[in-house]
mmCIF file with all atom_site columns, C-alpha atoms in Angstrom:
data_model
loop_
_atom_site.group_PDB
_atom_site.id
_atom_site.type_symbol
_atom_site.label_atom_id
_atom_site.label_alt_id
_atom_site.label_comp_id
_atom_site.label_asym_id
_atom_site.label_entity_id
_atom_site.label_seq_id
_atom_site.pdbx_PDB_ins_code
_atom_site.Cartn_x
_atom_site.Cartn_y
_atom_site.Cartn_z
_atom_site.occupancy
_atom_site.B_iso_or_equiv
_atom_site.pdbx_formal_charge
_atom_site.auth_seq_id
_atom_site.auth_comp_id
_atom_site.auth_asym_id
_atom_site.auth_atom_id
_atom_site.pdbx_PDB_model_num
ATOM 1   C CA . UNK A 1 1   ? -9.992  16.910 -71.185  1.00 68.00 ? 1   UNK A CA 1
ATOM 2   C CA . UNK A 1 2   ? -9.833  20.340 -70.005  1.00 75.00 ? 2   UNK A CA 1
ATOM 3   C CA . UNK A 1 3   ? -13.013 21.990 -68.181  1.00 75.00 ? 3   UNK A CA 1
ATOM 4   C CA . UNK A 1 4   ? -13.783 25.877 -68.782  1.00 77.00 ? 4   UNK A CA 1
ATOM 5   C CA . UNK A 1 5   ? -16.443 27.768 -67.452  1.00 74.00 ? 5   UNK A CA 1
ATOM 6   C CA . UNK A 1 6   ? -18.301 30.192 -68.768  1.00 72.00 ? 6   UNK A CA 1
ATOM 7   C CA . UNK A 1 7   ? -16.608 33.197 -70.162  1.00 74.00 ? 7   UNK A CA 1
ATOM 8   C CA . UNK A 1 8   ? -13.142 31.640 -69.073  1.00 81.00 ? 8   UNK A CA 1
ATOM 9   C CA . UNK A 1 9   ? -10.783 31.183 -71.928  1.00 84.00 ? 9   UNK A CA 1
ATOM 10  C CA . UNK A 1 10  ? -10.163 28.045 -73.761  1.00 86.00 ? 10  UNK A CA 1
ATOM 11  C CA . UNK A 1 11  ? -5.982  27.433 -74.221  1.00 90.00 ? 11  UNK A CA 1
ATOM 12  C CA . UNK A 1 12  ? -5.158  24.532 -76.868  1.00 92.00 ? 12  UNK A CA 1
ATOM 13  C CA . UNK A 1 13  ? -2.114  22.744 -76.707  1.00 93.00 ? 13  UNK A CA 1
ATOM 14  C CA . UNK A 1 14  ? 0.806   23.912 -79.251  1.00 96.00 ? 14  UNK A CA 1
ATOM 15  C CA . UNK A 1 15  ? 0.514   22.216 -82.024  1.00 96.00 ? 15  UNK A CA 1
ATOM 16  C CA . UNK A 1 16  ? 3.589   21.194 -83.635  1.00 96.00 ? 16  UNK A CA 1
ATOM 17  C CA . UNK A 1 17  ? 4.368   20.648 -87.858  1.00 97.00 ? 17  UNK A CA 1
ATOM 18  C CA . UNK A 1 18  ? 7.325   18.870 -88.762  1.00 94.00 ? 18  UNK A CA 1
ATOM 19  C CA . UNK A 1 19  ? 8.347   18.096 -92.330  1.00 91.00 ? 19  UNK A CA 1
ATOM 20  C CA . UNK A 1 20  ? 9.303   14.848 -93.069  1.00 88.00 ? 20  UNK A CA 1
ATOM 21  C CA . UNK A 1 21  ? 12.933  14.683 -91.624  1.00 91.00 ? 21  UNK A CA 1
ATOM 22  C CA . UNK A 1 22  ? 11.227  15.936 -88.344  1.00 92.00 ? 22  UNK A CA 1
ATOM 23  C CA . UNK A 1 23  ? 11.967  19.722 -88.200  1.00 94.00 ? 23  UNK A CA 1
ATOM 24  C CA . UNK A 1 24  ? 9.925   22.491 -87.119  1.00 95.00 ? 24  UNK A CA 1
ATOM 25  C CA . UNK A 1 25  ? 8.891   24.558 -90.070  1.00 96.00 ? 25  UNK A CA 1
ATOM 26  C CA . UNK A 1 26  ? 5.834   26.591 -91.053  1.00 97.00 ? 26  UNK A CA 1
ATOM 27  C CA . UNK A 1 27  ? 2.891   25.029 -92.882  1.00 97.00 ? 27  UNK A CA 1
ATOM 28  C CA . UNK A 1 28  ? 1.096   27.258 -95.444  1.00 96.00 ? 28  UNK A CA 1
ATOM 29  C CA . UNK A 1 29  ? -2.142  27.164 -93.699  1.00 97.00 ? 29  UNK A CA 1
ATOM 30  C CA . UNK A 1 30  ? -3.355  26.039 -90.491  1.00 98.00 ? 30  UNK A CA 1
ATOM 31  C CA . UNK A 1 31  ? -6.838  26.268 -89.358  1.00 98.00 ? 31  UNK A CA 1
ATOM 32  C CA . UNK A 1 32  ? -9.722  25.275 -86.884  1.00 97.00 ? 32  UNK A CA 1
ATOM 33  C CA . UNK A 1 33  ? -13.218 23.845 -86.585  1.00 96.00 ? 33  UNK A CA 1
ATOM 34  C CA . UNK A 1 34  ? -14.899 24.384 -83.135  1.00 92.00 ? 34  UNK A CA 1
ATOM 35  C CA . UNK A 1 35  ? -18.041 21.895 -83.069  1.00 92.00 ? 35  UNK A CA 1
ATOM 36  C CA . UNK A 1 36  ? -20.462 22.475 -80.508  1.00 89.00 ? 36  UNK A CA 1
ATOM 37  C CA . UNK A 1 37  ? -22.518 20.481 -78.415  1.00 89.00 ? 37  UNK A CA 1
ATOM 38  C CA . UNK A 1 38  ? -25.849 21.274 -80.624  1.00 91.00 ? 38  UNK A CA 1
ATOM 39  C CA . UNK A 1 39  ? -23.571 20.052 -83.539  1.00 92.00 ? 39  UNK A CA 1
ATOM 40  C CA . UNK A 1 40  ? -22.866 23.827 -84.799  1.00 90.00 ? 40  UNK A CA 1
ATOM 41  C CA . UNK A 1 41  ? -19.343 24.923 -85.936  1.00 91.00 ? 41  UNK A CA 1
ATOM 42  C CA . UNK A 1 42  ? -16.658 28.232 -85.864  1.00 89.00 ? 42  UNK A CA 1
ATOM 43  C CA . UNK A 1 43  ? -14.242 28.503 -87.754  1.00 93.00 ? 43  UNK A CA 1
ATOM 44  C CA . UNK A 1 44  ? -10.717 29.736 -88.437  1.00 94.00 ? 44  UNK A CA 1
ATOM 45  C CA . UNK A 1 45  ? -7.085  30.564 -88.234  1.00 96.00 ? 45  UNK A CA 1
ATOM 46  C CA . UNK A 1 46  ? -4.759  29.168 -85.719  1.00 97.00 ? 46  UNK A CA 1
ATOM 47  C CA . UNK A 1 47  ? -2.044  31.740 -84.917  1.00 97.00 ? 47  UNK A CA 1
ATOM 48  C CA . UNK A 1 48  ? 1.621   30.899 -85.093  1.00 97.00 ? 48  UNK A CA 1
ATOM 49  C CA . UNK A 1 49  ? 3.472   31.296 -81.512  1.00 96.00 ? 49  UNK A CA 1
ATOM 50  C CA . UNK A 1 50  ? 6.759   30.242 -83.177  1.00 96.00 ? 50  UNK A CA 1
ATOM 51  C CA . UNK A 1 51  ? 8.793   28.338 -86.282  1.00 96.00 ? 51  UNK A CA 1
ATOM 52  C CA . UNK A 1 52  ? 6.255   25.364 -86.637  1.00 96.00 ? 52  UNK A CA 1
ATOM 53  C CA . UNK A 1 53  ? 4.412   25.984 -83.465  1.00 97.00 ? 53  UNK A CA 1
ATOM 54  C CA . UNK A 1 54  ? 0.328   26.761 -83.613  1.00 98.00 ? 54  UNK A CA 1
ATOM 55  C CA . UNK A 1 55  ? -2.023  27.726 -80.494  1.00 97.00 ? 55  UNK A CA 1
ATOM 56  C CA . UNK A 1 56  ? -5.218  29.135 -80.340  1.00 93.00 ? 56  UNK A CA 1
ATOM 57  C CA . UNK A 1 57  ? -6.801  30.793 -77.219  1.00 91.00 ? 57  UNK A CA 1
ATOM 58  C CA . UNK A 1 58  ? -10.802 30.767 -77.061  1.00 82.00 ? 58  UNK A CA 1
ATOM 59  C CA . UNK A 1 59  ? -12.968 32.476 -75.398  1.00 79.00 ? 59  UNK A CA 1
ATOM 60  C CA . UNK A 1 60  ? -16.910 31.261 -75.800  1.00 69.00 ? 60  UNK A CA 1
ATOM 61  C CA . UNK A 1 61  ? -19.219 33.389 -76.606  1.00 68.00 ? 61  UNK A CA 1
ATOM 62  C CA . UNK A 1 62  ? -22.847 33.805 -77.292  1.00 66.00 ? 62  UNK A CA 1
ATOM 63  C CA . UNK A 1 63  ? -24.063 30.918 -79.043  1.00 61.00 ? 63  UNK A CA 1
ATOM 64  C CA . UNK A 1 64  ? -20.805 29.213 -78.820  1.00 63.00 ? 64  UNK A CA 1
ATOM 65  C CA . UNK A 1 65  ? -21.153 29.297 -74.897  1.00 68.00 ? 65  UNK A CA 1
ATOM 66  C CA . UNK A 1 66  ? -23.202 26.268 -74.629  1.00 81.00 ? 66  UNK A CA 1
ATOM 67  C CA . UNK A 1 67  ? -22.797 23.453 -71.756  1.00 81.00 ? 67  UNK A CA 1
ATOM 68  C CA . UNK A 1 68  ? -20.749 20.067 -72.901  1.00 83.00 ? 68  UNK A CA 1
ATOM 69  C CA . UNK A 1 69  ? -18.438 18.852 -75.118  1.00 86.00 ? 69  UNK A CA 1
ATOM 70  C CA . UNK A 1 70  ? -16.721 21.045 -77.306  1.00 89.00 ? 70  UNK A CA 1
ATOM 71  C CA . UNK A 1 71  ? -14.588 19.109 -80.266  1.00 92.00 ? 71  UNK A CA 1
ATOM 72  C CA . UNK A 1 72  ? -11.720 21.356 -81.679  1.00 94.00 ? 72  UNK A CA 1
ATOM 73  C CA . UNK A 1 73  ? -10.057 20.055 -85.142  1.00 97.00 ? 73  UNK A CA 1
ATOM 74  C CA . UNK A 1 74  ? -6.953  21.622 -86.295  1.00 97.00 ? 74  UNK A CA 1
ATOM 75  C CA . UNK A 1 75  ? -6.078  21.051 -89.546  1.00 98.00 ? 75  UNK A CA 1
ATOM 76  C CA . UNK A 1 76  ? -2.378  21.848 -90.756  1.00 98.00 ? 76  UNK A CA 1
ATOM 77  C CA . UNK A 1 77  ? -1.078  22.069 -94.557  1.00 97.00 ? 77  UNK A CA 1
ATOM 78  C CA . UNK A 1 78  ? 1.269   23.165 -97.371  1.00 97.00 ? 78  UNK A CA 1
ATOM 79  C CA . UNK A 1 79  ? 4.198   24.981 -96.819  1.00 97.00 ? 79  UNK A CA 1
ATOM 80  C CA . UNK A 1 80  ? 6.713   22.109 -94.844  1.00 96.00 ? 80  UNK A CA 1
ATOM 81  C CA . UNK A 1 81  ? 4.457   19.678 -95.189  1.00 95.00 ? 81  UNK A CA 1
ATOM 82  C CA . UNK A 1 82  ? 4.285   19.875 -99.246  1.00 93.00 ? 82  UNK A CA 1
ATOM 83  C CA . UNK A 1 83  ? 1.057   17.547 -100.140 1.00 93.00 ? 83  UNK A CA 1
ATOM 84  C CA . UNK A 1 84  ? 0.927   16.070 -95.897  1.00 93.00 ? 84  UNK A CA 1
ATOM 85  C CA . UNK A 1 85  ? -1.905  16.919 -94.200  1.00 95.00 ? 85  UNK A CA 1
ATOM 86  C CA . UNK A 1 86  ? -1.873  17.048 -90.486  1.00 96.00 ? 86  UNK A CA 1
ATOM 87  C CA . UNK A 1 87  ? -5.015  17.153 -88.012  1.00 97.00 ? 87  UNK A CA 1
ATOM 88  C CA . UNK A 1 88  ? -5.346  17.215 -83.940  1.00 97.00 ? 88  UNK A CA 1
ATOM 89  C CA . UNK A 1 89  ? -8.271  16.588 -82.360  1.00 95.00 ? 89  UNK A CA 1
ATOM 90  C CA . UNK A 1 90  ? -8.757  18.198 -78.998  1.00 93.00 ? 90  UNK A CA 1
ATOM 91  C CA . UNK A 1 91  ? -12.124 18.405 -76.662  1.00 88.00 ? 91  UNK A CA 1
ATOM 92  C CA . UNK A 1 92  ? -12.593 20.290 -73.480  1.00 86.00 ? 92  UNK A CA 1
ATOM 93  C CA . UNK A 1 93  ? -16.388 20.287 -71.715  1.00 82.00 ? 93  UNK A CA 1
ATOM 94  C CA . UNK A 1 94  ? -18.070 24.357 -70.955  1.00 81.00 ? 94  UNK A CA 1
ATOM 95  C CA . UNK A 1 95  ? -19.987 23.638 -67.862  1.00 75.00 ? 95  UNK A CA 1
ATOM 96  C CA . UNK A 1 96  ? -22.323 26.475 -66.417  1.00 68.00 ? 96  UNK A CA 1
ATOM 97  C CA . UNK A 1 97  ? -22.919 24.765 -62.792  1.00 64.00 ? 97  UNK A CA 1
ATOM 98  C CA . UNK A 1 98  ? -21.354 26.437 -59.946  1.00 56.00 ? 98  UNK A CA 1
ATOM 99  C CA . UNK A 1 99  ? -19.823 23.133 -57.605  1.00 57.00 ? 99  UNK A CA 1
ATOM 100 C CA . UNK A 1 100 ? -21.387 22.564 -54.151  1.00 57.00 ? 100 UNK A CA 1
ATOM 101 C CA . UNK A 1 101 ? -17.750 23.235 -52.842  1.00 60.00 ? 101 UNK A CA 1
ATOM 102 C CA . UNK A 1 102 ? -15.118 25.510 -54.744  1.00 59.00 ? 102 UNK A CA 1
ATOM 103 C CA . UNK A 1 103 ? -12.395 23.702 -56.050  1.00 60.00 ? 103 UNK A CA 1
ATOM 104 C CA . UNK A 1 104 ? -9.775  26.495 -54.735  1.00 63.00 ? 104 UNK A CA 1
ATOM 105 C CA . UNK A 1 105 ? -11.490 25.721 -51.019  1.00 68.00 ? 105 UNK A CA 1
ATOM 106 C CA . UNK A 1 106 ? -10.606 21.717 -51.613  1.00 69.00 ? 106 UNK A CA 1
ATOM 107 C CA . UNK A 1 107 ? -7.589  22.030 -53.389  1.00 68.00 ? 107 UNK A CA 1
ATOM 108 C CA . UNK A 1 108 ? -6.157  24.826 -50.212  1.00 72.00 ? 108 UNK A CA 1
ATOM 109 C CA . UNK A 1 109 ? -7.762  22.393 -47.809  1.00 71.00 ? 109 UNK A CA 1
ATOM 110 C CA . UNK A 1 110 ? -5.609  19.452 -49.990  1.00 72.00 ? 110 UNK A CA 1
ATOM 111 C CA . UNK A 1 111 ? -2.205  20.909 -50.326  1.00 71.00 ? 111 UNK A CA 1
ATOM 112 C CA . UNK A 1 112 ? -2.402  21.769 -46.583  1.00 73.00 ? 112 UNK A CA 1
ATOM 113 C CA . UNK A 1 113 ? -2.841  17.908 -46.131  1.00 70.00 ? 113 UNK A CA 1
ATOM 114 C CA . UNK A 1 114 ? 0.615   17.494 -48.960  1.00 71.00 ? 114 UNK A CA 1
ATOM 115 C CA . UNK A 1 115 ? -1.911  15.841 -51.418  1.00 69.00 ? 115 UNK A CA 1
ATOM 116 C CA . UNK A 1 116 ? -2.358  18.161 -54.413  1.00 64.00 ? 116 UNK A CA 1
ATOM 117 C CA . UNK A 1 117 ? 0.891   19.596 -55.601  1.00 63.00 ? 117 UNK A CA 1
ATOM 118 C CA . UNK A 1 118 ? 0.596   20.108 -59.244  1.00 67.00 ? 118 UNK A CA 1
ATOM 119 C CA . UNK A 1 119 ? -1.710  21.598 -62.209  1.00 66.00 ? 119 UNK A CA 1
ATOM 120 C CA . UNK A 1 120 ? -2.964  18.173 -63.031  1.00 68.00 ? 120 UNK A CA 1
ATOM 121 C CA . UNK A 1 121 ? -3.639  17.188 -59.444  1.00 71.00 ? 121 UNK A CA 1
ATOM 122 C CA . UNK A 1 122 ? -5.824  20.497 -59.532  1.00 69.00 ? 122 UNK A CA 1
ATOM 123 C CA . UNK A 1 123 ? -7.679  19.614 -62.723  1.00 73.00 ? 123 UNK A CA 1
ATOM 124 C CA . UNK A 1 124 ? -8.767  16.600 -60.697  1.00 74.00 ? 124 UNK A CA 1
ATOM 125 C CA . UNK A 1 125 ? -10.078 17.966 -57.980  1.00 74.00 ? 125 UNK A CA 1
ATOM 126 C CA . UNK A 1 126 ? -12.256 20.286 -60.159  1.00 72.00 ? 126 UNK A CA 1
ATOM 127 C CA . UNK A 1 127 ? -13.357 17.520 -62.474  1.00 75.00 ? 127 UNK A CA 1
ATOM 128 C CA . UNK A 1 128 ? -14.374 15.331 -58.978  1.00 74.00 ? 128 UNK A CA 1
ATOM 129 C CA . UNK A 1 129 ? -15.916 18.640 -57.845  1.00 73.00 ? 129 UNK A CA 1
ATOM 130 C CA . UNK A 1 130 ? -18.260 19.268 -60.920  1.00 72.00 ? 130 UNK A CA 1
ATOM 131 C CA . UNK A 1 131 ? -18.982 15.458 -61.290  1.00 74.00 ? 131 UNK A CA 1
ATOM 132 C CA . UNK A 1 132 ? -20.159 15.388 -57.328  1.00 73.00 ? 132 UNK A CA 1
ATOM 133 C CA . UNK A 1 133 ? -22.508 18.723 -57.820  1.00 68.00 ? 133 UNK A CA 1
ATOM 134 C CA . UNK A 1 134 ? -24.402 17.265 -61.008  1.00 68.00 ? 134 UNK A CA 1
ATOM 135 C CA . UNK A 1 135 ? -25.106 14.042 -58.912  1.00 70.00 ? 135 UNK A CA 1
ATOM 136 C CA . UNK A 1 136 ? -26.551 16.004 -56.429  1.00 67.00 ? 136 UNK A CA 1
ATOM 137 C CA . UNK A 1 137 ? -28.490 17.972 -58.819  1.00 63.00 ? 137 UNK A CA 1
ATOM 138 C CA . UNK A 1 138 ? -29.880 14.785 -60.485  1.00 67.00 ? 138 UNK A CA 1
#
């Protein structure tokens, strides 16, 4: 689960449709619902990056720019998949609280020691980061 804060932009995975055999191919339509934490929705297109490849970049706004869980539902069909309906489910979490420490600071402080190294070491260490500030706060 990805975290984003406020006014950062959302990146989904790529979504891949396959016909039957397994090849890439273009469905006719493929399209998004965006449920928020208060249980309100967005809606719509999911661009193509590619033959058979989907990704949508999203930036909250507004009313959309609410703390928590955000549940993202693509929903793929026609075209290669004839009558097949395909749907991903992703989530990522907004979160408004600035962390007691700045994940940058830890993860610089980290790498120095050889213990983060990658993108998914760093998600960690911001996740740990967040989770530690709203404990204090409670």
């Amino acid at each position: 689960m990805a975290i984003v804060d406020y006014g950062e932009t959302y990146s989904s995975p790529t979504f891949e449709v396959r016909d039957t055999a397994g090849a890439l191919g273009n469905a006719g339509t493929v399209t998004y619902v965006l449920t928020m934490p208060d249980g309100t929705t967005a809606s719509g297109t999911v661009p193509s990056t590619g033959t058979g490849t989907y990704a949508l970049d999203f930036t909250p706004a507004g009313a959309q720019q609410q703390d928590g869980t955000h549940v993202l539902t693509v929903t793929a069909t026609g075209g290669v998949l004839g009558a097949l309906v395909r749907k991903w489910v992703e989530t990522y979490v907004v979160d408004s609280e600035a962390p007691l420490v700045s994940t940058r600071d830890v993860v610089a402080h980290l790498r120095a020691e050889g213990l983060v190294v990658g993108a998914a070491q760093f998600e960690q260490v911001r996740l740990y980061a967040l989770a530690m500030t709203d404990a204090v706060a409670r």
